[in-house]
CSV table of C-alpha atoms in Angstrom, one decimal:
chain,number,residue,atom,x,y,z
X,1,UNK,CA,6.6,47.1,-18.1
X,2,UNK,CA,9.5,49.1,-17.4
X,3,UNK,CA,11.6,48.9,-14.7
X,4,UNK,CA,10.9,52.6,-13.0
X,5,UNK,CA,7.0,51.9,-13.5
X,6,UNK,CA,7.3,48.8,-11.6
X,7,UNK,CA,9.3,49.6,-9.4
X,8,UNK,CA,6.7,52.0,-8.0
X,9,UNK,CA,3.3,50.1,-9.2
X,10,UNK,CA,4.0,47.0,-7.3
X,11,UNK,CA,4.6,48.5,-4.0
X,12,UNK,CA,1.7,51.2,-3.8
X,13,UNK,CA,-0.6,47.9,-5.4
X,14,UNK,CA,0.8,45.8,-2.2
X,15,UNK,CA,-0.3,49.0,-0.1
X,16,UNK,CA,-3.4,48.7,-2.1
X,17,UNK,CA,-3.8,44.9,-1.5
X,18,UNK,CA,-2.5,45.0,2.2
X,19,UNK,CA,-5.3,47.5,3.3
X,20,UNK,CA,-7.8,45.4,1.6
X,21,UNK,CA,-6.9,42.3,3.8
X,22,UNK,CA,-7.5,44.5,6.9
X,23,UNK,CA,-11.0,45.9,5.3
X,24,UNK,CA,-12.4,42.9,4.1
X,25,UNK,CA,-12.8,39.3,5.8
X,26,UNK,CA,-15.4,36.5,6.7
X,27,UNK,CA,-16.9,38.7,9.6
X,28,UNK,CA,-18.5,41.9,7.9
X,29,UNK,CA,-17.4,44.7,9.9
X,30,UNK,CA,-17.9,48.5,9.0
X,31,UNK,CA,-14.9,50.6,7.0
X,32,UNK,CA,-14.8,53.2,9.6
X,33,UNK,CA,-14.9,50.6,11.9
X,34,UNK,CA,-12.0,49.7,11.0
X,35,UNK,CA,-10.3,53.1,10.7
X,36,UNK,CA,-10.9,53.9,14.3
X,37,UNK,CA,-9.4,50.2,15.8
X,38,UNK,CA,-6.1,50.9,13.3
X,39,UNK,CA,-6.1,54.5,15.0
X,40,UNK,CA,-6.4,53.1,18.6
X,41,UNK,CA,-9.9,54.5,19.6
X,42,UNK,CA,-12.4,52.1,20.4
X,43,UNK,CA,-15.0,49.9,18.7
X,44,UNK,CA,-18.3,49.3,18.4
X,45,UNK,CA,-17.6,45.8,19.5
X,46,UNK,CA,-14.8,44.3,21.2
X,47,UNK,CA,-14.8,41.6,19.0
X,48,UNK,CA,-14.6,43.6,15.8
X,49,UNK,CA,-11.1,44.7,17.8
X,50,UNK,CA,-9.6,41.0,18.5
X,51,UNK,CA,-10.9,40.1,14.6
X,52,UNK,CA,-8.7,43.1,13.1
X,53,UNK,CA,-6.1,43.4,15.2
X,54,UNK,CA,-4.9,39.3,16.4
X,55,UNK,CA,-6.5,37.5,13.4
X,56,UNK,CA,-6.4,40.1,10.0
X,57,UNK,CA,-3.6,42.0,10.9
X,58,UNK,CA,-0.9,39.3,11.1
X,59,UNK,CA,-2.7,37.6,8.5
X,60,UNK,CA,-1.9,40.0,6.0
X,61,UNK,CA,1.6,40.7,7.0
X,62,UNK,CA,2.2,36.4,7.0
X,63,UNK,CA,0.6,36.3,3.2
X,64,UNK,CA,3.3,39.2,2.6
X,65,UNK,CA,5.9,37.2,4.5
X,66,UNK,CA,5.2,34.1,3.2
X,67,UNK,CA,4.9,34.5,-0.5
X,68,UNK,CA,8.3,36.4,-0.7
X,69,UNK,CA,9.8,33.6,0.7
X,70,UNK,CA,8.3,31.6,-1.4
X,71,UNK,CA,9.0,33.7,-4.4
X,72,UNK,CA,12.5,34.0,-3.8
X,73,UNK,CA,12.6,30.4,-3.2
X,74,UNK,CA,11.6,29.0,-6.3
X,75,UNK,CA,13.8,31.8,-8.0
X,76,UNK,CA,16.9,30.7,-6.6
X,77,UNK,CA,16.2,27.3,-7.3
X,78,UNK,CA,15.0,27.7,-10.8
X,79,UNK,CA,18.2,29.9,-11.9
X,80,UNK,CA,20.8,27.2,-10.1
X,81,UNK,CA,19.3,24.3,-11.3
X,82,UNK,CA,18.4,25.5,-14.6
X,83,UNK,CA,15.3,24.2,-14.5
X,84,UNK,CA,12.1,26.6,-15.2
X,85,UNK,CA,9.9,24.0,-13.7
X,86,UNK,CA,11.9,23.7,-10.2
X,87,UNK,CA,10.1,25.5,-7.1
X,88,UNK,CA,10.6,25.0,-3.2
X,89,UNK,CA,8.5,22.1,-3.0
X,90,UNK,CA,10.5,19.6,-6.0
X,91,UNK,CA,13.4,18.9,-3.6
X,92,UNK,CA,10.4,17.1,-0.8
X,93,UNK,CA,11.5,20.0,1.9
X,94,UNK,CA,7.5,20.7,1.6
X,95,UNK,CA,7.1,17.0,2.3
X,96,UNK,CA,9.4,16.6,4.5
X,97,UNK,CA,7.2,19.3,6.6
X,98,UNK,CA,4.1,16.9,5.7
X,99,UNK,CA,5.4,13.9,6.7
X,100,UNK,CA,6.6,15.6,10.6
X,101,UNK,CA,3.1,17.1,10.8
X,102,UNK,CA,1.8,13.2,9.7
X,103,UNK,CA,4.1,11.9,12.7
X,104,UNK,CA,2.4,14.5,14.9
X,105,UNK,CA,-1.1,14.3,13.8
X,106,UNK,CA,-2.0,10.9,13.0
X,107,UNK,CA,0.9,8.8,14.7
X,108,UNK,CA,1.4,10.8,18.2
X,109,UNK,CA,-2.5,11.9,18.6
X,110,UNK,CA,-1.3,15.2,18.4
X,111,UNK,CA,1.5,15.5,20.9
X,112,UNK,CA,4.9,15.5,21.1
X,113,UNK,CA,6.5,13.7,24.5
X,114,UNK,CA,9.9,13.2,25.3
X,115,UNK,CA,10.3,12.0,29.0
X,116,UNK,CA,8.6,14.9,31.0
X,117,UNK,CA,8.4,17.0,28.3
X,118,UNK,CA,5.6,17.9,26.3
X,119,UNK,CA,4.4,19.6,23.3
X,120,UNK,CA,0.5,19.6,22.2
X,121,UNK,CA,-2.0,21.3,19.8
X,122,UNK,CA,-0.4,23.8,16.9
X,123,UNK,CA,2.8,24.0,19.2
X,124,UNK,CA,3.4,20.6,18.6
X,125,UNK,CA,2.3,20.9,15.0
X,126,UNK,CA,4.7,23.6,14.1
X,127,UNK,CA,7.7,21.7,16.1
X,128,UNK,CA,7.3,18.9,13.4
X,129,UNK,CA,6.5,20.5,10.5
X,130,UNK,CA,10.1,22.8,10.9
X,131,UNK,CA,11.6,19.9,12.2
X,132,UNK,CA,10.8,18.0,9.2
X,133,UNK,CA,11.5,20.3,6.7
X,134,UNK,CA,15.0,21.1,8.4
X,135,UNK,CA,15.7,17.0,8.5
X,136,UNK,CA,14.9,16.7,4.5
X,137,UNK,CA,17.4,19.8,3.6
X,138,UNK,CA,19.9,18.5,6.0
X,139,UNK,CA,19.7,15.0,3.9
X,140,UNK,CA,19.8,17.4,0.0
X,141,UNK,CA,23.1,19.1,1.7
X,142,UNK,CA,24.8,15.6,2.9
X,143,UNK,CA,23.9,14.3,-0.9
X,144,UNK,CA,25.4,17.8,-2.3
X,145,UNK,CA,28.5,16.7,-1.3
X,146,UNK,CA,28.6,13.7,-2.9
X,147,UNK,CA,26.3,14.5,-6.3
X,148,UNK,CA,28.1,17.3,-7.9
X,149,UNK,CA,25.6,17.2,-10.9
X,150,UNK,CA,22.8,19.4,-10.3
X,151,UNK,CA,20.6,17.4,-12.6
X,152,UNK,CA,20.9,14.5,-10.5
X,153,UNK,CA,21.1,16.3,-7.5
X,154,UNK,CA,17.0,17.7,-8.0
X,155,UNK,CA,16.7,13.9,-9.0
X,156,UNK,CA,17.4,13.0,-5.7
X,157,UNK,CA,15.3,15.5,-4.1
X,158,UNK,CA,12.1,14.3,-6.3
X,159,UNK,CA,12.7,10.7,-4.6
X,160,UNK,CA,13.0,11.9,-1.4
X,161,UNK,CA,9.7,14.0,-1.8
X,162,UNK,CA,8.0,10.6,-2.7
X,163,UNK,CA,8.9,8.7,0.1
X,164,UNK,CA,8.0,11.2,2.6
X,165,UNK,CA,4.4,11.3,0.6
X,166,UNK,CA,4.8,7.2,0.6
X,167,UNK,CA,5.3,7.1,4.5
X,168,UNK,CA,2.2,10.1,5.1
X,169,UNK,CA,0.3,7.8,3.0
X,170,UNK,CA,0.5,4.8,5.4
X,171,UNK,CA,-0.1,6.9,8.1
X,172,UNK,CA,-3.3,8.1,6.6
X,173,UNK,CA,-4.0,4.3,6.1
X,174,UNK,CA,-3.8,3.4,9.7
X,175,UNK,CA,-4.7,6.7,11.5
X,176,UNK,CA,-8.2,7.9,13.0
X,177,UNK,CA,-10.9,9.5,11.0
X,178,UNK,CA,-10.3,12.3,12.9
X,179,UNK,CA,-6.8,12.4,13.1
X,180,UNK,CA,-7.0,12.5,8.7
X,181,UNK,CA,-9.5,15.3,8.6
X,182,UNK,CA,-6.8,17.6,11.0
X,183,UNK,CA,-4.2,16.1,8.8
X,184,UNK,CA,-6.4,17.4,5.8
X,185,UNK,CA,-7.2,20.6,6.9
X,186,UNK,CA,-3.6,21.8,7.9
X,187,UNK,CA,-2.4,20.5,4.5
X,188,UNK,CA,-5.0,23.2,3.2
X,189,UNK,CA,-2.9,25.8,3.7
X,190,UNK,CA,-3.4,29.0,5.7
X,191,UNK,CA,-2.2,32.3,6.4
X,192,UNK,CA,-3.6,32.6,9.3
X,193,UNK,CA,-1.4,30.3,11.5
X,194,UNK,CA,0.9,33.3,12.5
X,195,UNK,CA,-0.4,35.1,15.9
X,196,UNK,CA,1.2,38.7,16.8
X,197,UNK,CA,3.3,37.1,19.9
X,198,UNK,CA,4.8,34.8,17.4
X,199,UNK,CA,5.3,37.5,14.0
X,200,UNK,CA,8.7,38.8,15.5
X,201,UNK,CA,10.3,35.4,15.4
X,202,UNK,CA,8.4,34.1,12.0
X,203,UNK,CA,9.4,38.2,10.5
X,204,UNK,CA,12.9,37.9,11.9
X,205,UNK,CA,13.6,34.6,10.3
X,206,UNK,CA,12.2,35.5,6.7
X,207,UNK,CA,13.7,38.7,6.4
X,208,UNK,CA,17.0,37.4,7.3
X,209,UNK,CA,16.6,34.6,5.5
X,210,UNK,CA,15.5,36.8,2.4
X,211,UNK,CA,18.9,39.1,3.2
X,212,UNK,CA,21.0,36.4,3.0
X,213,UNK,CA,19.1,35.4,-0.5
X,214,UNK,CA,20.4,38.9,-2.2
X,215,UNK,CA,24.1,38.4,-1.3
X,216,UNK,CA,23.8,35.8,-4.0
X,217,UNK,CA,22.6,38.3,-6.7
X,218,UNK,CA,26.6,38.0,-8.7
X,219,UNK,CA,26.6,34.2,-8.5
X,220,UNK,CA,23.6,34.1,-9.3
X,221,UNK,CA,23.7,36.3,-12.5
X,222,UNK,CA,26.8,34.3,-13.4
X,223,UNK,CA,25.5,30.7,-13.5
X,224,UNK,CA,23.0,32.6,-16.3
X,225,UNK,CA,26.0,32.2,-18.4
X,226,UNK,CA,26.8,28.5,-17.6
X,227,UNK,CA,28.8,27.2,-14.9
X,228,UNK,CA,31.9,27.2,-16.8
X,229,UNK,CA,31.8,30.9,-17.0
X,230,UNK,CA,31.0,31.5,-13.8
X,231,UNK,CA,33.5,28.6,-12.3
X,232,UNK,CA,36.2,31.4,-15.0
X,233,UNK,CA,34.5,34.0,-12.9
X,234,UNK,CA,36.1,32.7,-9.3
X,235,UNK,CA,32.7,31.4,-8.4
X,236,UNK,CA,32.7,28.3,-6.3
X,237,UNK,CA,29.5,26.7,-7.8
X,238,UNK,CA,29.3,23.4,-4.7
X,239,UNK,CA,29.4,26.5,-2.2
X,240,UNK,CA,27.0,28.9,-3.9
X,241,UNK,CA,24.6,25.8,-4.4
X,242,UNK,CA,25.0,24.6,-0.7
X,243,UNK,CA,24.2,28.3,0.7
X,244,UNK,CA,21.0,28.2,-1.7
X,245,UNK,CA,20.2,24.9,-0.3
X,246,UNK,CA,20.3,26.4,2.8
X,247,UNK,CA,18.5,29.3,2.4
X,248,UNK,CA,15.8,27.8,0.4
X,249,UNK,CA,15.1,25.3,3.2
X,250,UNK,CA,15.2,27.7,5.6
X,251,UNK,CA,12.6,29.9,3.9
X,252,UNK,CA,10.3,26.9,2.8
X,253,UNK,CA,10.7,25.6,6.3
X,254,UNK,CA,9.5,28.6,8.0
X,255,UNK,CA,6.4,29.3,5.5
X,256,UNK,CA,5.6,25.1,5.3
X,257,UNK,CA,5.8,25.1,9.1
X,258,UNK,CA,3.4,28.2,10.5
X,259,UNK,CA,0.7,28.0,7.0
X,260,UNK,CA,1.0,24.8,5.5
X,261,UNK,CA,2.5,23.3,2.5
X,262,UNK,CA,1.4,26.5,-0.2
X,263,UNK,CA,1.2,25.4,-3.5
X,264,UNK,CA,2.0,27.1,-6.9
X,265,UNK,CA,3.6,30.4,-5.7
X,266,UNK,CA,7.3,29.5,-5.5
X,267,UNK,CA,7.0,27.9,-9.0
X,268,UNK,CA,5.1,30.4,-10.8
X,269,UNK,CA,5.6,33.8,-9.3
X,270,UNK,CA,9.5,34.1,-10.6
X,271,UNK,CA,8.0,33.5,-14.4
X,272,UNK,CA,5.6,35.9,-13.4
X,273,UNK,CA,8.1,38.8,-12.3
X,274,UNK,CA,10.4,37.8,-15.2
X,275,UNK,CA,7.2,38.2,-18.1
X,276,UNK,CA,6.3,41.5,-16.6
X,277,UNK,CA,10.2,42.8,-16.5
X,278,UNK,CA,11.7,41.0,-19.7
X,279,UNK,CA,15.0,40.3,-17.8
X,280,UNK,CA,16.7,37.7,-16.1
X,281,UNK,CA,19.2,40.2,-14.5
X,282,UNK,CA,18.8,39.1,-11.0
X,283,UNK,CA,19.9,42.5,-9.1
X,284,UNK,CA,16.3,43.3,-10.6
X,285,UNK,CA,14.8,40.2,-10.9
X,286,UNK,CA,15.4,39.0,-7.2
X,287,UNK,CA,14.1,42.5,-5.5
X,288,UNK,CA,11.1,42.0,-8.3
X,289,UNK,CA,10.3,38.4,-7.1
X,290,UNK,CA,10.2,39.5,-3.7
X,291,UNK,CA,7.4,42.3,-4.4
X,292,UNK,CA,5.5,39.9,-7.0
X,293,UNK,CA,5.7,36.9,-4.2
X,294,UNK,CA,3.7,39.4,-1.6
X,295,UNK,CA,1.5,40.4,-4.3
X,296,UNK,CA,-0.1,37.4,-5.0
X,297,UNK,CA,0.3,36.1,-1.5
X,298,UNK,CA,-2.1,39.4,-0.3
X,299,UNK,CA,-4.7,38.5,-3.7
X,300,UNK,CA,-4.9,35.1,-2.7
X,301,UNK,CA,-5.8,35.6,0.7
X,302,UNK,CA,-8.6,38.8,-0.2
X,303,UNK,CA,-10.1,35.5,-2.5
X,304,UNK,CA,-9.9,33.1,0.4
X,305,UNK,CA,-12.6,35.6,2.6
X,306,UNK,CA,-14.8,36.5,-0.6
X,307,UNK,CA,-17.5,33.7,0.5
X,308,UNK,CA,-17.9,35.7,4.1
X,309,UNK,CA,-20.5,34.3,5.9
X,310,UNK,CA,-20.8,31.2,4.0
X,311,UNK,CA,-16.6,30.3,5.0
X,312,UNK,CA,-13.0,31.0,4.0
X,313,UNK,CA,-11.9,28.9,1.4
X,314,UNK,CA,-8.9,26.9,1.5
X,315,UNK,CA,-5.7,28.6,0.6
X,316,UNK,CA,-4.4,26.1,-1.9
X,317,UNK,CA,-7.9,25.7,-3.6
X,318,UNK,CA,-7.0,29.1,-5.3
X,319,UNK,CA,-3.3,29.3,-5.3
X,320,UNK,CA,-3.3,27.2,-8.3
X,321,UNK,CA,-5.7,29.3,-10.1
X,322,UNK,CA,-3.0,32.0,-10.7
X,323,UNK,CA,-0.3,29.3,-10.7
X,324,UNK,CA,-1.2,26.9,-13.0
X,325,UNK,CA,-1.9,29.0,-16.2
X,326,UNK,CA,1.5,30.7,-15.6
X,327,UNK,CA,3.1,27.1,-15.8
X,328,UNK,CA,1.0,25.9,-19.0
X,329,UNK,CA,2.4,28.8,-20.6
X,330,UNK,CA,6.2,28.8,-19.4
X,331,UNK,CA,5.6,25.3,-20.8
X,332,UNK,CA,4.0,26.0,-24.2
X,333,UNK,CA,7.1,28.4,-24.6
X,334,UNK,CA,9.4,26.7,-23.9
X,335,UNK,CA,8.0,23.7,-26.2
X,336,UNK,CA,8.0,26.4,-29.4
X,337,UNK,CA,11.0,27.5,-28.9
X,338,UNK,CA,13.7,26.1,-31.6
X,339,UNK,CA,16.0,23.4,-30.9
């Protein structure tokens, strides 16, 4: 696919996608329906109003949200480190969120207290979850100081993903049965965890977050060429890979903490934008990401309602479904290709 054609597919198919979202859901509720609530007038039944307007509503616009974070995420992480296999979670910020909402959930009974002070239900939940997320990439940026080889640098991140899955594991060990099926369930995935009072502060973080991301288009572009070249270029690689640091746990931190650690998208979508393009040019690459990312976010989430009456199905029960082929293959290429 061209660029142009792209370029003005994607966004009338996220249009496309988007509407569907607000259409179609677990509760069946008529087309024009539906219309008339977007429109303002009112509905046959108050209920069909709450359903479209404070649960589908910011649904679709977290999926959107959230899978361009993600996108752009595993993008930044995959070009830096040189590593086609490296995505938001491989550095344990996505466990570092697990373990907080572990604390939280099967340590704290689901409350945070400090002296008179107190945080319960998914307040408390999302407290940890950014809280541990933002911990883990503070701990990647002290070691980026020290480990100036990127290789061991995602090394380092792998480890500290496992012993933030160690410790959820011993929680799980010694918590309540109940207290593991709510640990369960938010580790699911959703992205439905975003009301309307709280989209302005979960859209203002993203998109600035996602702003920040395409100032690093040049660096970016230039590590394609090796870091020699781009160190020839005036680039200061330690700074560039600190700021994506940054901006990738920002981004995963936000998405991990309102929906859940979300599997697949932040490692396959970038393969996905670069197979459809043919480029690794990342002034197109990273705007492409960003459109593919909210793409599959919006499909996933139409699949997740399919069942309707009979449930929703978790989010990261189909995720890998268009994740994992992508990866077999990026894998299978890369093994063919000549040494």
């Amino acid at each position: 696919m061209n660029k142009k054609t792209f370029f003005i597919v994607i966004p009338l198919l996220i249009l496309v996608l988007f509407a569907v979202n607000l259409f179609v859901g677990a509760v069946r509720i008529p087309a024009g329906d539906v219309v008339d609530i977007l429109l303002g007038r009112e509905a046959a039944k108050p209920s069909w109003e709450f359903i479209v307007l404070k649960s589908r509503l910011p649904q679709a616009l977290t999926a959107m949200l959230c899978g361009a974070s993600l996108a752009m995420s595993g993008l930044m992480l995959q070009t830096a480190f040189r590593n086609p296999l490296a995505g938001p979670s491989i550095f344990g910020i996505n466990s570092g969120a697990s373990l907080g909402v572990a604390l939280v959930m099967l340590l704290m009974g689901g409350s945070i207290t400090v002296g008179d002070f107190s945080l319960t239900g998914f307040v408390a939940v999302l407290v940890a979850a950014f809280v541990g997320a933002m911990l883990v990439m503070s701990v990647i940026l002290l070691f980026s100081t020290v480990v100036k080889n990127h290789v061991m640098l995602l090394i380092v991140g792998i480890m500290i993903g496992y012993m933030a899955s160690a410790a959820i594991s011993l929680l799980n060990f010694f918590a309540t049965e109940q207290g593991v099926q709510s640990y369960m369930i938010w580790g699911l995935g959703n992205f439905g965890g975003v009301t309307m009072q709280q989209m302005p502060v979960f859209a203002f973080i993203s998109l600035v977050a996602l702003a920040l991301s395409l100032m690093l288009i040049k660096p970016l572009n230039a590590l394609l060429l090796g870091e020699k070249y781009a160190e020839n270029l005036g680039v200061n690689i330690h700074r560039v890979r600190n700021y994506l640091l940054f901006l990738t746990g920002l981004l995963t931190a936000i998405t991990t903490a309102f929906c859940g650690p979300v599997a697949f998208i932040g490692l396959a979508v970038p393969h996905i934008a670069r197979m459809l393009l043919s480029t690794d040019n990342h002034q197109v690459l990273m705007p492409a990401t960003i459109l593919m990312g909210a793409v599959i976010a919006l499909l996933c989430n139409i699949i997740c309602v399919l069942p309707g009456d009979a449930g929703v199905i978790p989010l990261n029960a189909v995720t890998p479904v268009f994740g994992a082929p992508v990866i077999i293959y990026v894998i299978a290429k890369q093994r063919n290709r000549p040494a």
